[in-house]
CSV table of C-alpha atoms in Angstrom, one decimal:
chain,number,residue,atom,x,y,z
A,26,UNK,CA,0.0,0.0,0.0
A,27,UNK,CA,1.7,3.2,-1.1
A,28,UNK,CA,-1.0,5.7,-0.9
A,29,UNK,CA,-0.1,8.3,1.5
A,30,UNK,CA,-1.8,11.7,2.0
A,31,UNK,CA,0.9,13.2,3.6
A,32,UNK,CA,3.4,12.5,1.0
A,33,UNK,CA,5.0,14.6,-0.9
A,34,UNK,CA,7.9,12.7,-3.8
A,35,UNK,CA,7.3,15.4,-6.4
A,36,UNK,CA,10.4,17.9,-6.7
A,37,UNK,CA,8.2,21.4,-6.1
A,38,UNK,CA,8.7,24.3,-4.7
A,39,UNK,CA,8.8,24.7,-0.9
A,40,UNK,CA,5.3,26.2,-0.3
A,41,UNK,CA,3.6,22.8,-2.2
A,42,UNK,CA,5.8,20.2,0.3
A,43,UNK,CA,4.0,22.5,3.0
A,44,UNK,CA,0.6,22.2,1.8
A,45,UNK,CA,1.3,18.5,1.6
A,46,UNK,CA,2.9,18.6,4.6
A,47,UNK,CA,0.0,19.7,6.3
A,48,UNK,CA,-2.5,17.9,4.3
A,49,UNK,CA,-4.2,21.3,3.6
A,50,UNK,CA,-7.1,19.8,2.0
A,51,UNK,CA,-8.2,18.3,5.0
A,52,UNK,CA,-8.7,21.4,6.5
A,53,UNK,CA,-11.3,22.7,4.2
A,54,UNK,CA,-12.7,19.6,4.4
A,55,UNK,CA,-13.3,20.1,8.0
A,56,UNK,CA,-14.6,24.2,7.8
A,57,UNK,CA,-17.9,22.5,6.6
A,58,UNK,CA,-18.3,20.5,9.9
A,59,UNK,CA,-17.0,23.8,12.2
A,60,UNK,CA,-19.4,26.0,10.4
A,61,UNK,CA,-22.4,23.7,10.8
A,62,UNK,CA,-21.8,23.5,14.3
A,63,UNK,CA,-21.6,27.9,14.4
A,64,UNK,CA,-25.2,27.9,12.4
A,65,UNK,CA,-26.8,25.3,14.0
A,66,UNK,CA,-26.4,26.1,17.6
A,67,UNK,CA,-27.8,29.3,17.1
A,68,UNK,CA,-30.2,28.5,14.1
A,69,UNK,CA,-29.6,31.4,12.3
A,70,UNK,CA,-25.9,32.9,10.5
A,71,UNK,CA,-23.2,33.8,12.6
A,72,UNK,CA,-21.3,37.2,12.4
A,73,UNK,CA,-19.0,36.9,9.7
A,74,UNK,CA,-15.7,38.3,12.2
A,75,UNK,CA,-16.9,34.7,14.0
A,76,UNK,CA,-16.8,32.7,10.8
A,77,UNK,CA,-13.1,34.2,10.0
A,78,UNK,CA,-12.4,33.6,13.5
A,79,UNK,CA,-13.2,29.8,13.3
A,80,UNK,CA,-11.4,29.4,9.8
A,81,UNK,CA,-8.3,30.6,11.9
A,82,UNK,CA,-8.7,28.6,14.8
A,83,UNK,CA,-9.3,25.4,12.8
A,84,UNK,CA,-6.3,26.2,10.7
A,85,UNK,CA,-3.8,26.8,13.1
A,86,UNK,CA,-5.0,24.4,15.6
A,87,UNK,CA,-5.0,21.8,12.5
A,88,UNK,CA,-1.5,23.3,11.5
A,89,UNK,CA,-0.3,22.7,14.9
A,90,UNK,CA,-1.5,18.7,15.6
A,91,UNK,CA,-0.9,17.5,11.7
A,92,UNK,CA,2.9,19.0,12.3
A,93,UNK,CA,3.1,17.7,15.7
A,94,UNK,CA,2.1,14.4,14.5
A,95,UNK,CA,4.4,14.0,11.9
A,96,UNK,CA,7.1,15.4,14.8
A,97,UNK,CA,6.6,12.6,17.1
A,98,UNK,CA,6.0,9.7,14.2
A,99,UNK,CA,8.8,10.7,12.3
A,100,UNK,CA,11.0,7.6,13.0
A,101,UNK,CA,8.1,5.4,12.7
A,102,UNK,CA,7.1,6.9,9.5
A,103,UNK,CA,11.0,6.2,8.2
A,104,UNK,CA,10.3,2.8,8.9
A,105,UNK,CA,6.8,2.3,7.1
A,106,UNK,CA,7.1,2.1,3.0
A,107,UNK,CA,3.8,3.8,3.1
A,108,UNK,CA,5.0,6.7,4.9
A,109,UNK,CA,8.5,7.0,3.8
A,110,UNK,CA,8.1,9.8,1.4
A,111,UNK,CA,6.9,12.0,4.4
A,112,UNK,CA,8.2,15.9,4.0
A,113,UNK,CA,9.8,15.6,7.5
A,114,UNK,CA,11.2,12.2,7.0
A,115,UNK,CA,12.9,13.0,3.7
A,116,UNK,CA,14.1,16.3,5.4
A,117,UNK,CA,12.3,18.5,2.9
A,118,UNK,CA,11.1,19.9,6.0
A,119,UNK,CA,13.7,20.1,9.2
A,120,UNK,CA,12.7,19.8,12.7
A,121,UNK,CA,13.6,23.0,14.0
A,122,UNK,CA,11.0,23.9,11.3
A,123,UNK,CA,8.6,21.8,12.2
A,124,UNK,CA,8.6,23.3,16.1
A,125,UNK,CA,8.6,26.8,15.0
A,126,UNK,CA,5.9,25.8,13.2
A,127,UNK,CA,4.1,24.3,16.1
A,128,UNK,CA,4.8,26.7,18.5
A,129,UNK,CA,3.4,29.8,16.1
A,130,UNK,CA,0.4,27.6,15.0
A,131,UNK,CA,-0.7,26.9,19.3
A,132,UNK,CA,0.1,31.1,19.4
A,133,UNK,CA,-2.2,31.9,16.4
A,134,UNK,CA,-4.8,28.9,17.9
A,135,UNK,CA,-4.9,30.8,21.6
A,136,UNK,CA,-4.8,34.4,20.1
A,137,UNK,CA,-7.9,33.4,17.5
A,138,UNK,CA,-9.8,32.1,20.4
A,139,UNK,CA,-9.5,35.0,22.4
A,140,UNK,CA,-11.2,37.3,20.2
A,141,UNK,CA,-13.6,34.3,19.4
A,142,UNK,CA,-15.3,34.5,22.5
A,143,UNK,CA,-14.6,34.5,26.8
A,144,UNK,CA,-15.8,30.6,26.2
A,145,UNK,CA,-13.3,29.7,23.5
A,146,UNK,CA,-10.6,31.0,25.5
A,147,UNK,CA,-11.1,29.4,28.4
A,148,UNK,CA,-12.1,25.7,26.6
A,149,UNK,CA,-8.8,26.1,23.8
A,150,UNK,CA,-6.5,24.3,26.2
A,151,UNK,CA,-8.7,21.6,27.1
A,152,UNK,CA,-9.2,21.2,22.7
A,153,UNK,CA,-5.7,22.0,22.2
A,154,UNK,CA,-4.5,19.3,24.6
A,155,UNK,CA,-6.5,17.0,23.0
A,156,UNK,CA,-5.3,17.5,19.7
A,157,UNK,CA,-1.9,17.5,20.6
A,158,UNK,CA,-1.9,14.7,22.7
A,159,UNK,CA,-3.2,12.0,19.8
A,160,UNK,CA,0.2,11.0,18.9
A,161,UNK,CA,1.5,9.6,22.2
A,162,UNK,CA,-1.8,7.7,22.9
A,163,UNK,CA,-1.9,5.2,20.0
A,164,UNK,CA,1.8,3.9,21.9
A,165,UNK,CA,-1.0,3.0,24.5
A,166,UNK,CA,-4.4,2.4,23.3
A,167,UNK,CA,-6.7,1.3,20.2
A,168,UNK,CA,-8.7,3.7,21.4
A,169,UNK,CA,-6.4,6.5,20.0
A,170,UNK,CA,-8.9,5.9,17.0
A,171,UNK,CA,-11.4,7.7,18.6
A,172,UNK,CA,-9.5,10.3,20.6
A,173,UNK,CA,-8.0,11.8,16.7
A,174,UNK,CA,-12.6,10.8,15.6
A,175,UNK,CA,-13.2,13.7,18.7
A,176,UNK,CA,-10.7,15.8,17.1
A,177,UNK,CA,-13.4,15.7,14.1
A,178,UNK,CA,-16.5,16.0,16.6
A,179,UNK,CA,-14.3,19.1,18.2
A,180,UNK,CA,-14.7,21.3,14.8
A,181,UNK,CA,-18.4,20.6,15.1
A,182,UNK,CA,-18.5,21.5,19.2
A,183,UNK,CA,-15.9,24.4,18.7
A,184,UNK,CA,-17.9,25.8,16.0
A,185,UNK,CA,-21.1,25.8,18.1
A,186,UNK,CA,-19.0,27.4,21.1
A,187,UNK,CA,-18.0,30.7,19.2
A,188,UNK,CA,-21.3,30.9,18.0
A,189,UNK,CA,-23.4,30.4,21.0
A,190,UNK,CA,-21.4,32.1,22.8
A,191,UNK,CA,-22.1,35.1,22.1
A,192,UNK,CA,-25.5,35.1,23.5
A,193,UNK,CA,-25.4,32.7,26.6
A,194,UNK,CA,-24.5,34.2,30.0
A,195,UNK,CA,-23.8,30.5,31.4
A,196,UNK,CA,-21.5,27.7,30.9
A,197,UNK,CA,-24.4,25.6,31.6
A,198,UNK,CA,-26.2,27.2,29.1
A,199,UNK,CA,-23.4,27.0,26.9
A,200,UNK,CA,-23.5,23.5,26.8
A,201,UNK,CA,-27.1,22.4,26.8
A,202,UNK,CA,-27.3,24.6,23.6
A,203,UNK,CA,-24.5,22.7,21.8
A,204,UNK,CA,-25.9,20.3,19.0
A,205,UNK,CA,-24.5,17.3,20.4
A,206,UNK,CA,-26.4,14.9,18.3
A,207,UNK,CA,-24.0,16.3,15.3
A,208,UNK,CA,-21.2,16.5,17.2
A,209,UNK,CA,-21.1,13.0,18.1
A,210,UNK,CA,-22.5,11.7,14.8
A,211,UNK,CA,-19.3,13.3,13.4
A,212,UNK,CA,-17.3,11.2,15.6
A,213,UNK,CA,-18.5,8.0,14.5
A,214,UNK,CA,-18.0,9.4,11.1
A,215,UNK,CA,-14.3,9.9,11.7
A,216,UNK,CA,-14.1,6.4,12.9
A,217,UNK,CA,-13.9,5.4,9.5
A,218,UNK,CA,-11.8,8.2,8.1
A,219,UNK,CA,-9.3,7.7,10.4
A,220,UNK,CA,-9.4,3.7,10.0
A,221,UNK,CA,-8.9,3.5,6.5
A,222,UNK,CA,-5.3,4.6,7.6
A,223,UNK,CA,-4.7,2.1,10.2
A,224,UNK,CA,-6.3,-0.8,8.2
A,225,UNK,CA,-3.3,-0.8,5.4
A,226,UNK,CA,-0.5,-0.8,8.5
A,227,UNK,CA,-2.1,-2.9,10.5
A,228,UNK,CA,0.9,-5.3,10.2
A,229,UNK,CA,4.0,-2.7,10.5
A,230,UNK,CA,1.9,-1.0,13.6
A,231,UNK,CA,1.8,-4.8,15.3
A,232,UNK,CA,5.5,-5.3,14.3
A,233,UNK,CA,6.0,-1.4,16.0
A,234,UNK,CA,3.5,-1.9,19.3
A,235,UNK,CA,1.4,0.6,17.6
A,236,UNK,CA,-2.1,0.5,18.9
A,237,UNK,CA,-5.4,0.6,16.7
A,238,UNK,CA,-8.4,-1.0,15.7
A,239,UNK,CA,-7.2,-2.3,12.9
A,240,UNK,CA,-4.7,-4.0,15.0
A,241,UNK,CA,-6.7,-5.0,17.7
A,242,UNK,CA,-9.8,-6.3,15.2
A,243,UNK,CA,-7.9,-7.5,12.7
A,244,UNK,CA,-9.9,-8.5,9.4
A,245,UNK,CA,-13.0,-7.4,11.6
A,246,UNK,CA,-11.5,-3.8,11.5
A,247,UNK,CA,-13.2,-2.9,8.4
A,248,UNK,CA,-16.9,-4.1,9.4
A,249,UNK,CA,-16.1,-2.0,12.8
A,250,UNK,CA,-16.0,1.1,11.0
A,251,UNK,CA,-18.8,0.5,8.9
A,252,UNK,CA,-20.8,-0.1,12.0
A,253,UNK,CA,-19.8,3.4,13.4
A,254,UNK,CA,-20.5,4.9,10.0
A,255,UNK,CA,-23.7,3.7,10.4
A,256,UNK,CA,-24.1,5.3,13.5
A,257,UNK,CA,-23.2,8.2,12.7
A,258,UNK,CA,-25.9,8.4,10.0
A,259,UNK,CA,-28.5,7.5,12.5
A,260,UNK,CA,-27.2,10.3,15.0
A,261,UNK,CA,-27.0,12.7,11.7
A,262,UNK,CA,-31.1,12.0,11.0
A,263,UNK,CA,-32.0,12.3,14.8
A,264,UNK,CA,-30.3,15.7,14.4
A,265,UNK,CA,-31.9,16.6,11.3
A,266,UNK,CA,-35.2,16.0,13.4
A,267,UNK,CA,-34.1,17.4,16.4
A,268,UNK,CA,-33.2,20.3,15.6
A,269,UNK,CA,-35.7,20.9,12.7
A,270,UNK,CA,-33.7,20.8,9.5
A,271,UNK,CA,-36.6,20.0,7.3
A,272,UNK,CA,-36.6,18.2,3.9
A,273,UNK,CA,-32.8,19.8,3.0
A,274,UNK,CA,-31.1,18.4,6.2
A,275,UNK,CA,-32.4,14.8,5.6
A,276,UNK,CA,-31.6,15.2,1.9
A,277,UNK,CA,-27.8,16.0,3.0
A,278,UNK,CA,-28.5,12.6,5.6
A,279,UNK,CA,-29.2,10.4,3.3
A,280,UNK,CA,-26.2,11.6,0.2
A,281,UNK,CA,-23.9,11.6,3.6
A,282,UNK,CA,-24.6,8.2,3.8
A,283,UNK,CA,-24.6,6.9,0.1
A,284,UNK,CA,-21.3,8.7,-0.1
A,285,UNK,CA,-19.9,7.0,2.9
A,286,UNK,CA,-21.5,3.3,1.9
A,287,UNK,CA,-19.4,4.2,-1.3
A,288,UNK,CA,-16.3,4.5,0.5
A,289,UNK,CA,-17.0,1.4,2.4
A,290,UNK,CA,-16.9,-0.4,-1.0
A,291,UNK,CA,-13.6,1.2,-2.1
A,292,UNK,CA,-12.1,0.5,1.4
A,293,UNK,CA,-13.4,-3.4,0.8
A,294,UNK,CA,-11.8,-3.9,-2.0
A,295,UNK,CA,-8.9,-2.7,-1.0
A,296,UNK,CA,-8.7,0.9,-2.6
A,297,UNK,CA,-8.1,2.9,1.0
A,298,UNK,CA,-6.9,6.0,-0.8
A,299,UNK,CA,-10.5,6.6,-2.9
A,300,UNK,CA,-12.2,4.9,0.4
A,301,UNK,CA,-9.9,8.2,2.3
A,302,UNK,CA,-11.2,11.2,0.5
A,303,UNK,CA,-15.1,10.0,-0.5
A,304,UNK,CA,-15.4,9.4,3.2
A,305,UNK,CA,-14.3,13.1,3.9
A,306,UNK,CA,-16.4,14.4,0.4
A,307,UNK,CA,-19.5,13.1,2.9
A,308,UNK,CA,-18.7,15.2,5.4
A,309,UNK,CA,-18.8,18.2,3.4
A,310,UNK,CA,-22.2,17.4,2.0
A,311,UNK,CA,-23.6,16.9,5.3
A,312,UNK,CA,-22.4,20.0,6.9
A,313,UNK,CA,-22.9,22.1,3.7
A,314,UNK,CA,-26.6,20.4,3.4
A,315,UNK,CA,-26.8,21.3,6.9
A,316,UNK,CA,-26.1,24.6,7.1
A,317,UNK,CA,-28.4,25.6,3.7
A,318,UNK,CA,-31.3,23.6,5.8
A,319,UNK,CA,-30.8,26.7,8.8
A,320,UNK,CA,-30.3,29.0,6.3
A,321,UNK,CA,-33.4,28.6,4.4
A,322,UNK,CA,-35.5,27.4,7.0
């Protein structure tokens, strides 16, 4: 298996090998699920200073844990075919780099959330530790798979935070108003997404002590993330009912889930790159679908 969306083997110029570096796609495949959060919490559009300020949050928060990752897998990553080609491994990118890079990311991250909201500021370490923390947990635990799957579900909560915050005078308040139905339905989403990694090492991360589903499962691995997927569609409709979404919001249900049952097909026969990317291309029609079903409700 030699698909790798970090990867970067083309000789181009420096800014490309830090776009793939970063996986940069990946981030705009998350605004979707961070803006649905900001419009459905408050059922209505957000300022547009607070949908700048959650671009830049995501972004340098993603900047931060995708480079930190890398950091703290990069002799791992030497050692995998898969993941040889890595910007950081070939030294395309150096390490010193790569901490300046995380170090100004976690600045810009903290500094975004403090014009966000009194709420984002004081929840950003609490998200940031999570994010950062991923790496060191799969030494530990399969269930690494769904500490980087909260990551996802984070966008979604985040997103509802600088929205809703605005108008609550409570952290009680804050939180019963958070659409958690979405939020979790994105994490059994991600369960999949992040699987169709783990599935394609789950050899060299048994030979490493690597911990993952796809490890622990085995040839089961693939029918587990199917059965979160599936979850997640059933938490996406009981959002779409909860909190009113109308004809549009199921519409966007149901394509999320066609879209993912595609990627399940890929993923079985073995395509995990196509499987990758159509699993994330659901995602953005459900948050898309969902945030046109507040908007024109």
């Amino acid at each position: 298996m030699q698909w790798d969306p970090g990867g970067a083997t083309e000789s181009k110029s420096k800014f490309y090998i830090y776009l793939r570096f970063l996986r940069i796609e990946q981030t705009f495949f998350s605004l979707p699920m961070a803006y649905m959060g900001a419009f459905v919490a408050i059922k209505k559009i957000p300022p547009i200073y607070i949908l700048v300020l959650i671009f830049l949050s995501l972004f340098f928060l993603r900047t931060a844990g995708m480079t930190n990752d890398n950091l703290a897998d990069i002799e791992i990553d030497a050692k995998n075919p898969r993941t040889k080609n890595r910007p950081l491994v070939t030294g395309k990118i150096s390490v010193k780099e790569a901490k300046i890079m995380i170090i100004l990311s976690l600045i810009g991250f903290f500094v975004s959330a403090y014009f966000v909201n009194f709420y984002a500021l004081v929840l950003s370490p609490l998200v940031a530790l999570v994010v950062m923390s991923y790496p060191y947990m799969k030494r530990y635990t399969a269930f690494a798979n769904y500490q980087i799957a909260t990551v996802q579900g984070l966008a979604v909560f985040s997103g509802a935070v600088a929205s809703l915050g605005l108008y609550v005078l409570s952290f009680s308040q804050l939180i019963i108003g958070i659409p958690w139905l979405f939020v979790i339905s994105t994490i059994f989403w991600a369960i999949g997404f992040d699987l169709y990694n783990h599935i394609p090492d789950s050899e060299f991360d048994r030979q490493m002590g690597l911990h993952s589903f796809a490890v622990l499962l085995g040839n089961k691995a693939l029918k587990f993330a199917g059965v979160n997927q599936i979850l997640s569609v059933v938490l996406a409709f009981a959002g779409d009912y909860f909190y009113q979404l109308g004809y549009i919001g199921y519409s966007a249900t149901i394509l999320h889930g066609l879209i993912m049952a595609y990627a399940y097909y890929l993923a079985n026969k073995g395509n995990f790159g196509r499987a990758f990317y159509y699993n994330i291309y659901s995602s953005v029609v459900l948050g898309v679908g969902v945030i046109l079903a507040v908007v024109l409700h």
